Amino acid sequence: MGNSTLTVDGQTRRFAAFYDEFAEDRYAARFIEALQGLTDVEADGLTLVSDFAERVLTDLEQAGVPSAGSVGERRLIAFCHYWWTSFGKGYVREVTVFRDLTAAGIAFDAHDLSDKRQRFSPYDLTVSGWRGDIKTSTLFPAHAPLLAAGE
């Protein structure tokens, strides 16, 4: 769906380009900084995801993409909302896992979430020489208890 296009104000662009401009480029770094600043990521992270999603949708509307617009406009809004929510939930999980590992005393090396290039790396962290992607790995199911160090 990212290759779908929409013409706004005479300019035709791919959905993925809209997402990059109105979500990734504007809000990803600010979202991650705010997320890492939360005391209770699990309790407050999804609210933060939703708050930023509203900003993305407001910005799209101000740019001429109304939420009650054409089928193409509604699809673009759904696309951007879906990808932002997926992005946000993934980083809520990632920050939660990083904190859980730290609290359990498990040594790990993680990529730098504040560096956009590292966010697109093929893995999120290394634990005991094993590379893992928290958002897609079955090794990190949501809310699963972590093994205590040495188990």
GROMACS .gro file of N, CA and C in nm:
model
  453
    1MET      N    1   0.082  -0.119   0.000
    1MET     CA    2   0.000   0.000   0.000
    1MET      C    3   0.087   0.126   0.000
    2GLY      N    4   0.210   0.113   0.045
    2GLY     CA    5   0.301   0.227   0.048
    2GLY      C    6   0.329   0.284  -0.089
    3ASN      N    7   0.312   0.204  -0.195
    3ASN     CA    8   0.332   0.252  -0.331
    3ASN      C    9   0.208   0.315  -0.391
    4SER      N   10   0.095   0.309  -0.320
    4SER     CA   11  -0.025   0.377  -0.366
    4SER      C   12   0.004   0.526  -0.372
    5THR      N   13  -0.070   0.597  -0.456
    5THR     CA   14  -0.045   0.741  -0.471
    5THR      C   15  -0.172   0.821  -0.446
    6LEU      N   16  -0.150   0.947  -0.414
    6LEU     CA   17  -0.259   1.042  -0.395
    6LEU      C   18  -0.212   1.176  -0.446
    7THR      N   19  -0.300   1.247  -0.512
    7THR     CA   20  -0.268   1.381  -0.560
    7THR      C   21  -0.332   1.484  -0.467
    8VAL      N   22  -0.248   1.570  -0.411
    8VAL     CA   23  -0.293   1.677  -0.323
    8VAL      C   24  -0.233   1.806  -0.376
    9ASP      N   25  -0.320   1.904  -0.399
    9ASP     CA   26  -0.276   2.033  -0.453
    9ASP      C   27  -0.193   2.017  -0.581
   10GLY      N   28  -0.236   1.925  -0.668
   10GLY     CA   29  -0.169   1.906  -0.796
   10GLY      C   30  -0.041   1.826  -0.791
   11GLN      N   31  -0.002   1.779  -0.673
   11GLN     CA   32   0.122   1.702  -0.658
   11GLN      C   33   0.087   1.558  -0.623
   12THR      N   34   0.132   1.463  -0.706
   12THR     CA   35   0.108   1.322  -0.681
   12THR      C   36   0.226   1.263  -0.606
   13ARG      N   37   0.195   1.197  -0.495
   13ARG     CA   38   0.301   1.137  -0.412
   13ARG      C   39   0.257   1.000  -0.364
   14ARG      N   40   0.356   0.917  -0.337
   14ARG     CA   41   0.331   0.784  -0.280
   14ARG      C   42   0.289   0.798  -0.134
   15PHE      N   43   0.207   0.703  -0.089
   15PHE     CA   44   0.165   0.702   0.051
   15PHE      C   45   0.287   0.700   0.144
   16ALA      N   46   0.388   0.622   0.107
   16ALA     CA   47   0.509   0.613   0.190
   16ALA      C   48   0.577   0.749   0.203
   17ALA      N   49   0.572   0.831   0.100
   17ALA     CA   50   0.633   0.964   0.107
   17ALA      C   51   0.554   1.054   0.202
   18PHE      N   52   0.421   1.043   0.198
   18PHE     CA   53   0.340   1.118   0.295
   18PHE      C   54   0.376   1.076   0.437
   19TYR      N   55   0.385   0.944   0.458
   19TYR     CA   56   0.417   0.894   0.591
   19TYR      C   57   0.553   0.947   0.638
   20ASP      N   58   0.652   0.939   0.551
   20ASP     CA   59   0.786   0.988   0.589
   20ASP      C   60   0.780   1.135   0.629
   21GLU      N   61   0.711   1.217   0.550
   21GLU     CA   62   0.706   1.360   0.580
   21GLU      C   63   0.624   1.392   0.704
   22PHE      N   64   0.505   1.334   0.715
   22PHE     CA   65   0.413   1.374   0.821
   22PHE      C   66   0.425   1.293   0.949
   23ALA      N   67   0.497   1.184   0.947
   23ALA     CA   68   0.514   1.102   1.068
   23ALA      C   69   0.661   1.084   1.102
   24GLU      N   70   0.731   1.007   1.023
   24GLU     CA   71   0.871   0.972   1.054
   24GLU      C   72   0.959   1.096   1.071
   25ASP      N   73   0.962   1.181   0.971
   25ASP     CA   74   1.054   1.296   0.975
   25ASP      C   75   1.017   1.398   1.082
   26ARG      N   76   0.888   1.416   1.106
   26ARG     CA   77   0.843   1.517   1.204
   26ARG      C   78   0.845   1.466   1.348
   27TYR      N   79   0.806   1.341   1.367
   27TYR     CA   80   0.774   1.299   1.503
   27TYR      C   81   0.852   1.181   1.560
   28ALA      N   82   0.919   1.102   1.478
   28ALA     CA   83   0.984   0.981   1.531
   28ALA      C   84   1.084   1.012   1.641
   29ALA      N   85   1.175   1.106   1.616
   29ALA     CA   86   1.278   1.136   1.717
   29ALA      C   87   1.215   1.194   1.844
   30ARG      N   88   1.117   1.282   1.827
   30ARG     CA   89   1.051   1.342   1.945
   30ARG      C   90   0.974   1.237   2.024
   31PHE      N   91   0.908   1.145   1.951
   31PHE     CA   92   0.835   1.038   2.018
   31PHE      C   93   0.929   0.950   2.100
   32ILE      N   94   1.039   0.909   2.040
   32ILE     CA   95   1.133   0.820   2.109
   32ILE      C   96   1.193   0.889   2.231
   33GLU      N   97   1.224   1.017   2.218
   33GLU     CA   98   1.276   1.092   2.333
   33GLU      C   99   1.172   1.098   2.445
   34ALA      N  100   1.048   1.127   2.410
   34ALA     CA  101   0.942   1.133   2.511
   34ALA      C  102   0.917   0.995   2.571
   35LEU      N  103   0.920   0.891   2.489
   35LEU     CA  104   0.899   0.755   2.536
   35LEU      C  105   1.006   0.716   2.637
   36GLN      N  106   1.132   0.745   2.605
   36GLN     CA  107   1.240   0.710   2.697
   36GLN      C  108   1.233   0.791   2.827
   37GLY      N  109   1.164   0.903   2.824
   37GLY     CA  110   1.150   0.985   2.943
   37GLY      C  111   1.037   0.941   3.035
   38LEU      N  112   0.954   0.849   2.989
   38LEU     CA  113   0.843   0.802   3.072
   38LEU      C  114   0.895   0.717   3.187
   39THR      N  115   0.835   0.733   3.301
   39THR     CA  116   0.870   0.651   3.416
   39THR      C  117   0.814   0.510   3.399
   40ASP      N  118   0.689   0.500   3.355
   40ASP     CA  119   0.624   0.370   3.336
   40ASP      C  120   0.585   0.357   3.189
   41VAL      N  121   0.674   0.301   3.110
   41VAL     CA  122   0.655   0.291   2.965
   41VAL      C  123   0.533   0.205   2.932
   42GLU      N  124   0.516   0.094   3.001
   42GLU     CA  125   0.403   0.006   2.970
   42GLU      C  126   0.270   0.074   3.000
   43ALA      N  127   0.262   0.149   3.109
   43ALA     CA  128   0.137   0.213   3.146
   43ALA      C  129   0.106   0.335   3.060
   44ASP      N  130   0.207   0.411   3.023
   44ASP     CA  131   0.184   0.539   2.956
   44ASP      C  132   0.225   0.541   2.809
   45GLY      N  133   0.292   0.438   2.763
   45GLY     CA  134   0.344   0.438   2.626
   45GLY      C  135   0.237   0.440   2.519
   46LEU      N  136   0.130   0.364   2.536
   46LEU     CA  137   0.027   0.360   2.433
   46LEU      C  138  -0.049   0.493   2.424
   47THR      N  139  -0.063   0.562   2.537
   47THR     CA  140  -0.123   0.695   2.534
   47THR      C  141  -0.034   0.789   2.454
   48LEU      N  142   0.096   0.777   2.472
   48LEU     CA  143   0.190   0.860   2.397
   48LEU      C  144   0.181   0.828   2.247
   49VAL      N  145   0.171   0.701   2.212
   49VAL     CA  146   0.154   0.661   2.072
   49VAL      C  147   0.030   0.729   2.014
   50SER      N  148  -0.079   0.723   2.086
   50SER     CA  149  -0.205   0.782   2.041
   50SER      C  150  -0.195   0.934   2.028
   51ASP      N  151  -0.131   0.998   2.124
   51ASP     CA  152  -0.114   1.144   2.119
   51ASP      C  153  -0.038   1.186   1.994
   52PHE      N  154   0.068   1.116   1.963
   52PHE     CA  155   0.146   1.149   1.843
   52PHE      C  156   0.069   1.113   1.716
   53ALA      N  157  -0.009   1.006   1.717
   53ALA     CA  158  -0.090   0.971   1.601
   53ALA      C  159  -0.188   1.083   1.569
   54GLU      N  160  -0.245   1.142   1.671
   54GLU     CA  161  -0.336   1.256   1.651
   54GLU      C  162  -0.263   1.373   1.585
   55ARG      N  163  -0.139   1.397   1.625
   55ARG     CA  164  -0.061   1.504   1.563
   55ARG      C  165  -0.040   1.477   1.414
   56VAL      N  166  -0.008   1.353   1.382
   56VAL     CA  167   0.014   1.316   1.241
   56VAL      C  168  -0.113   1.340   1.161
   57LEU      N  169  -0.227   1.295   1.212
   57LEU     CA  170  -0.353   1.310   1.141
   57LEU      C  171  -0.392   1.457   1.128
   58THR      N  172  -0.369   1.536   1.231
   58THR     CA  173  -0.396   1.680   1.225
   58THR      C  174  -0.309   1.746   1.120
   59ASP      N  175  -0.183   1.710   1.116
   59ASP     CA  176  -0.092   1.767   1.016
   59ASP      C  177  -0.135   1.731   0.874
   60LEU      N  178  -0.179   1.607   0.853
   60LEU     CA  179  -0.228   1.567   0.722
   60LEU      C  180  -0.349   1.649   0.682
   61GLU      N  181  -0.441   1.667   0.776
   61GLU     CA  182  -0.561   1.745   0.746
   61GLU      C  183  -0.525   1.890   0.712
   62GLN      N  184  -0.432   1.947   0.786
   62GLN     CA  185  -0.389   2.084   0.758
   62GLN      C  186  -0.318   2.096   0.624
   63ALA      N  187  -0.262   1.985   0.576
   63ALA     CA  188  -0.194   1.984   0.446
   63ALA      C  189  -0.291   1.957   0.331
   64GLY      N  190  -0.420   1.942   0.363
   64GLY     CA  191  -0.518   1.922   0.256
   64GLY      C  192  -0.567   1.781   0.239
   65VAL      N  193  -0.548   1.696   0.339
   65VAL     CA  194  -0.596   1.557   0.334
   65VAL      C  195  -0.701   1.540   0.444
   66PRO      N  196  -0.828   1.572   0.413
   66PRO     CA  197  -0.932   1.566   0.516
   66PRO      C  198  -0.970   1.422   0.552
   67SER      N  199  -0.999   1.400   0.679
   67SER     CA  200  -1.035   1.265   0.725
   67SER      C  201  -1.167   1.217   0.665
   68ALA      N  202  -1.253   1.310   0.626
   68ALA     CA  203  -1.381   1.272   0.564
   68ALA      C  204  -1.376   1.296   0.414
   69GLY      N  205  -1.256   1.287   0.358
   69GLY     CA  206  -1.238   1.315   0.216
   69GLY      C  207  -1.269   1.198   0.126
   70SER      N  208  -1.202   1.194   0.013
   70SER     CA  209  -1.223   1.089  -0.087
   70SER      C  210  -1.176   0.954  -0.033
   71VAL      N  211  -1.206   0.850  -0.107
   71VAL     CA  212  -1.162   0.715  -0.071
   71VAL      C  213  -1.009   0.713  -0.061
   72GLY      N  214  -0.940   0.774  -0.156
   72GLY     CA  215  -0.794   0.778  -0.154
   72GLY      C  216  -0.741   0.850  -0.032
   73GLU      N  217  -0.804   0.960   0.005
   73GLU     CA  218  -0.761   1.033   0.125
   73GLU      C  219  -0.783   0.952   0.251
   74ARG      N  220  -0.896   0.885   0.259
   74ARG     CA  221  -0.922   0.800   0.377
   74ARG      C  222  -0.825   0.685   0.384
   75ARG      N  223  -0.789   0.629   0.269
   75ARG     CA  224  -0.690   0.520   0.267
   75ARG      C  225  -0.553   0.570   0.312
   76LEU      N  226  -0.514   0.688   0.267
   76LEU     CA  227  -0.386   0.745   0.310
   76LEU      C  228  -0.386   0.766   0.461
   77ILE      N  229  -0.493   0.819   0.514
   77ILE     CA  230  -0.503   0.841   0.658
   77ILE      C  231  -0.494   0.707   0.733
   78ALA      N  232  -0.564   0.606   0.683
   78ALA     CA  233  -0.557   0.473   0.747
   78ALA      C  234  -0.416   0.418   0.739
   79PHE      N  235  -0.351   0.435   0.625
   79PHE     CA  236  -0.213   0.388   0.607
   79PHE      C  237  -0.121   0.455   0.708
   80CYS      N  238  -0.127   0.588   0.717
   80CYS     CA  239  -0.038   0.661   0.809
   80CYS      C  240  -0.068   0.625   0.954
   81HIS      N  241  -0.196   0.614   0.987
   81HIS     CA  242  -0.233   0.579   1.125
   81HIS      C  243  -0.184   0.439   1.160
   82TYR      N  244  -0.203   0.344   1.069
   82TYR     CA  245  -0.157   0.207   1.093
   82TYR      C  246  -0.006   0.203   1.115
   83TRP      N  247   0.070   0.264   1.024
   83TRP     CA  248   0.216   0.256   1.034
   83TRP      C  249   0.268   0.331   1.155
   84TRP      N  250   0.208   0.445   1.189
   84TRP     CA  251   0.253   0.516   1.309
   84TRP      C  252   0.225   0.432   1.434
   85THR      N  253   0.107   0.375   1.441
   85THR     CA  254   0.071   0.294   1.558
   85THR      C  255   0.163   0.173   1.569
   86SER      N  256   0.193   0.109   1.458
   86SER     CA  257   0.285  -0.005   1.460
   86SER      C  258   0.424   0.039   1.504
   87PHE      N  259   0.471   0.151   1.451
   87PHE     CA  260   0.601   0.207   1.490
   87PHE      C  261   0.603   0.233   1.640
   88GLY      N  262   0.502   0.304   1.688
   88GLY     CA  263   0.498   0.340   1.830
   88GLY      C  264   0.491   0.221   1.922
   89LYS      N  265   0.404   0.126   1.892
   89LYS     CA  266   0.391   0.007   1.976
   89LYS      C  267   0.521  -0.074   1.977
   90GLY      N  268   0.587  -0.079   1.863
   90GLY     CA  269   0.715  -0.150   1.856
   90GLY      C  270   0.819  -0.090   1.948
   91TYR      N  271   0.824   0.043   1.952
   91TYR     CA  272   0.923   0.107   2.038
   91TYR      C  273   0.881   0.107   2.185
   92VAL      N  274   0.752   0.103   2.213
   92VAL     CA  275   0.708   0.082   2.352
   92VAL      C  276   0.760  -0.054   2.399
   93ARG      N  277   0.744  -0.155   2.317
   93ARG     CA  278   0.793  -0.289   2.353
   93ARG      C  279   0.945  -0.288   2.368
   94GLU      N  280   1.014  -0.224   2.275
   94GLU     CA  281   1.160  -0.225   2.276
   94GLU      C  282   1.215  -0.157   2.402
   95VAL      N  283   1.163  -0.040   2.436
   95VAL     CA  284   1.210   0.030   2.555
   95VAL      C  285   1.176  -0.051   2.680
   96THR      N  286   1.059  -0.114   2.682
   96THR     CA  287   1.022  -0.199   2.796
   96THR      C  288   1.120  -0.314   2.812
   97VAL      N  289   1.155  -0.380   2.702
   97VAL     CA  290   1.249  -0.492   2.710
   97VAL      C  291   1.386  -0.444   2.756
   98PHE      N  292   1.433  -0.333   2.702
   98PHE     CA  293   1.563  -0.280   2.745
   98PHE      C  294   1.562  -0.256   2.896
   99ARG      N  295   1.456  -0.196   2.945
   99ARG     CA  296   1.448  -0.169   3.089
   99ARG      C  297   1.438  -0.298   3.170
  100ASP      N  298   1.363  -0.396   3.121
  100ASP     CA  299   1.351  -0.524   3.192
  100ASP      C  300   1.486  -0.596   3.198
  101LEU      N  301   1.559  -0.595   3.087
  101LEU     CA  302   1.690  -0.659   3.085
  101LEU      C  303   1.785  -0.590   3.183
  102THR      N  304   1.782  -0.458   3.183
  102THR     CA  305   1.866  -0.382   3.276
  102THR      C  306   1.830  -0.414   3.420
  103ALA      N  307   1.701  -0.415   3.451
  103ALA     CA  308   1.656  -0.444   3.588
  103ALA      C  309   1.694  -0.585   3.632
  104ALA      N  310   1.697  -0.678   3.537
  104ALA     CA  311   1.732  -0.817   3.568
  104ALA      C  312   1.883  -0.838   3.574
  105GLY      N  313   1.959  -0.734   3.543
  105GLY     CA  314   2.105  -0.745   3.548
  105GLY      C  315   2.164  -0.820   3.430
  106ILE      N  316   2.090  -0.827   3.320
  106ILE     CA  317   2.138  -0.898   3.201
  106ILE      C  318   2.215  -0.800   3.114
  107ALA      N  319   2.338  -0.836   3.083
  107ALA     CA  320   2.422  -0.750   3.000
  107ALA      C  321   2.379  -0.761   2.854
  108PHE      N  322   2.368  -0.647   2.789
  108PHE     CA  323   2.330  -0.644   2.647
  108PHE      C  324   2.382  -0.516   2.584
  109ASP      N  325   2.397  -0.520   2.453
  109ASP     CA  326   2.431  -0.402   2.374
  109ASP      C  327   2.312  -0.374   2.284
  110ALA      N  328   2.264  -0.250   2.288
  110ALA     CA  329   2.148  -0.214   2.207
  110ALA      C  330   2.184  -0.105   2.108
  111HIS      N  331   2.107  -0.101   1.999
  111HIS     CA  332   2.128   0.009   1.905
  111HIS      C  333   2.075   0.138   1.968
  112ASP      N  334   2.119   0.250   1.915
  112ASP     CA  335   2.083   0.382   1.967
  112ASP      C  336   1.953   0.426   1.903
  113LEU      N  337   1.846   0.431   1.980
  113LEU     CA  338   1.715   0.467   1.927
  113LEU      C  339   1.709   0.611   1.878
  114SER      N  340   1.798   0.695   1.928
  114SER     CA  341   1.797   0.835   1.885
  114SER      C  342   1.863   0.854   1.748
  115ASP      N  343   1.928   0.751   1.697
  115ASP     CA  344   1.994   0.757   1.567
  115ASP      C  345   1.907   0.686   1.464
  116LYS      N  346   1.849   0.762   1.371
  116LYS     CA  347   1.755   0.706   1.273
  116LYS      C  348   1.817   0.589   1.197
  117ARG      N  349   1.944   0.602   1.159
  117ARG     CA  350   2.008   0.492   1.085
  117ARG      C  351   2.011   0.365   1.167
  118GLN      N  352   2.039   0.377   1.297
  118GLN     CA  353   2.044   0.258   1.381
  118GLN      C  354   1.905   0.199   1.404
  119ARG      N  355   1.801   0.282   1.401
  119ARG     CA  356   1.664   0.229   1.415
  119ARG      C  357   1.630   0.137   1.298
  120PHE      N  358   1.696   0.155   1.185
  120PHE     CA  359   1.669   0.071   1.069
  120PHE      C  360   1.771  -0.043   1.057
  121SER      N  361   1.846  -0.068   1.163
  121SER     CA  362   1.945  -0.177   1.160
  121SER      C  363   1.872  -0.312   1.160
  122PRO      N  364   1.939  -0.418   1.116
  122PRO     CA  365   1.874  -0.549   1.107
  122PRO      C  366   1.848  -0.614   1.243
  123TYR      N  367   1.904  -0.561   1.350
  123TYR     CA  368   1.877  -0.615   1.483
  123TYR      C  369   1.881  -0.501   1.584
  124ASP      N  370   1.813  -0.524   1.698
  124ASP     CA  371   1.798  -0.421   1.800
  124ASP      C  372   1.902  -0.431   1.912
  125LEU      N  373   1.943  -0.551   1.941
  125LEU     CA  374   2.035  -0.570   2.052
  125LEU      C  375   2.112  -0.700   2.037
  126THR      N  376   2.218  -0.711   2.117
  126THR     CA  377   2.298  -0.832   2.124
  126THR      C  378   2.303  -0.874   2.270
  127VAL      N  379   2.268  -1.000   2.295
  127VAL     CA  380   2.272  -1.057   2.430
  127VAL      C  381   2.354  -1.186   2.419
  128SER      N  382   2.462  -1.194   2.492
  128SER     CA  383   2.549  -1.312   2.492
  128SER      C  384   2.587  -1.354   2.349
  129GLY      N  385   2.616  -1.256   2.266
  129GLY     CA  386   2.657  -1.284   2.130
  129GLY      C  387   2.543  -1.310   2.032
  130TRP      N  388   2.421  -1.317   2.082
  130TRP     CA  389   2.304  -1.341   1.996
  130TRP      C  390   2.239  -1.208   1.961
  131ARG      N  391   2.213  -1.191   1.832
  131ARG     CA  392   2.146  -1.069   1.787
  131ARG      C  393   1.995  -1.093   1.787
  132GLY      N  394   1.921  -0.991   1.825
  132GLY     CA  395   1.775  -1.005   1.829
  132GLY      C  396   1.704  -0.881   1.781
  133ASP      N  397   1.588  -0.903   1.723
  133ASP     CA  398   1.499  -0.795   1.683
  133ASP      C  399   1.376  -0.805   1.772
  134ILE      N  400   1.366  -0.716   1.866
  134ILE     CA  401   1.261  -0.723   1.968
  134ILE      C  402   1.122  -0.718   1.906
  135LYS      N  403   1.103  -0.638   1.805
  135LYS     CA  404   0.970  -0.618   1.749
  135LYS      C  405   0.920  -0.737   1.667
  136THR      N  406   1.009  -0.824   1.623
  136THR     CA  407   0.964  -0.936   1.541
  136THR      C  408   1.002  -1.072   1.597
  137SER      N  409   1.083  -1.076   1.700
  137SER     CA  410   1.132  -1.203   1.751
  137SER      C  411   1.034  -1.267   1.849
  138THR      N  412   1.023  -1.398   1.840
  138THR     CA  413   0.942  -1.471   1.937
  138THR      C  414   1.015  -1.483   2.071
  139LEU      N  415   1.140  -1.439   2.075
  139LEU     CA  416   1.213  -1.443   2.201
  139LEU      C  417   1.167  -1.334   2.297
  140PHE      N  418   1.093  -1.236   2.247
  140PHE     CA  419   1.050  -1.124   2.330
  140PHE      C  420   0.898  -1.104   2.324
  141PRO      N  421   0.819  -1.204   2.362
  141PRO     CA  422   0.673  -1.184   2.360
  141PRO      C  423   0.633  -1.080   2.463
  142ALA      N  424   0.529  -1.007   2.433
  142ALA     CA  425   0.484  -0.899   2.522
  142ALA      C  426   0.451  -0.954   2.660
  143HIS      N  427   0.498  -0.887   2.759
  143HIS     CA  428   0.471  -0.915   2.900
  143HIS      C  429   0.518  -1.052   2.948
  144ALA      N  430   0.606  -1.115   2.875
  144ALA     CA  431   0.660  -1.245   2.920
  144ALA      C  432   0.764  -1.220   3.027
  145PRO      N  433   0.767  -1.301   3.130
  145PRO     CA  434   0.870  -1.284   3.233
  145PRO      C  435   1.007  -1.317   3.175
  146LEU      N  436   1.104  -1.237   3.212
  146LEU     CA  437   1.241  -1.262   3.166
  146LEU      C  438   1.312  -1.354   3.263
  147LEU      N  439   1.401  -1.433   3.210
  147LEU     CA  440   1.480  -1.521   3.296
  147LEU      C  441   1.573  -1.436   3.383
  148ALA      N  442   1.584  -1.473   3.505
  148ALA     CA  443   1.678  -1.403   3.594
  148ALA      C  444   1.819  -1.434   3.547
  149ALA      N  445   1.910  -1.344   3.574
  149ALA     CA  446   2.050  -1.365   3.533
  149ALA      C  447   2.098  -1.499   3.586
  150GLY      N  448   2.158  -1.576   3.498
  150GLY     CA  449   2.214  -1.705   3.538
  150GLY      C  450   2.121  -1.823   3.519
  151GLU      N  451   1.995  -1.802   3.486
  151GLU     CA  452   1.902  -1.915   3.467
  151GLU      C  453   1.913  -1.972   3.329
   0.00000   0.00000   0.00000
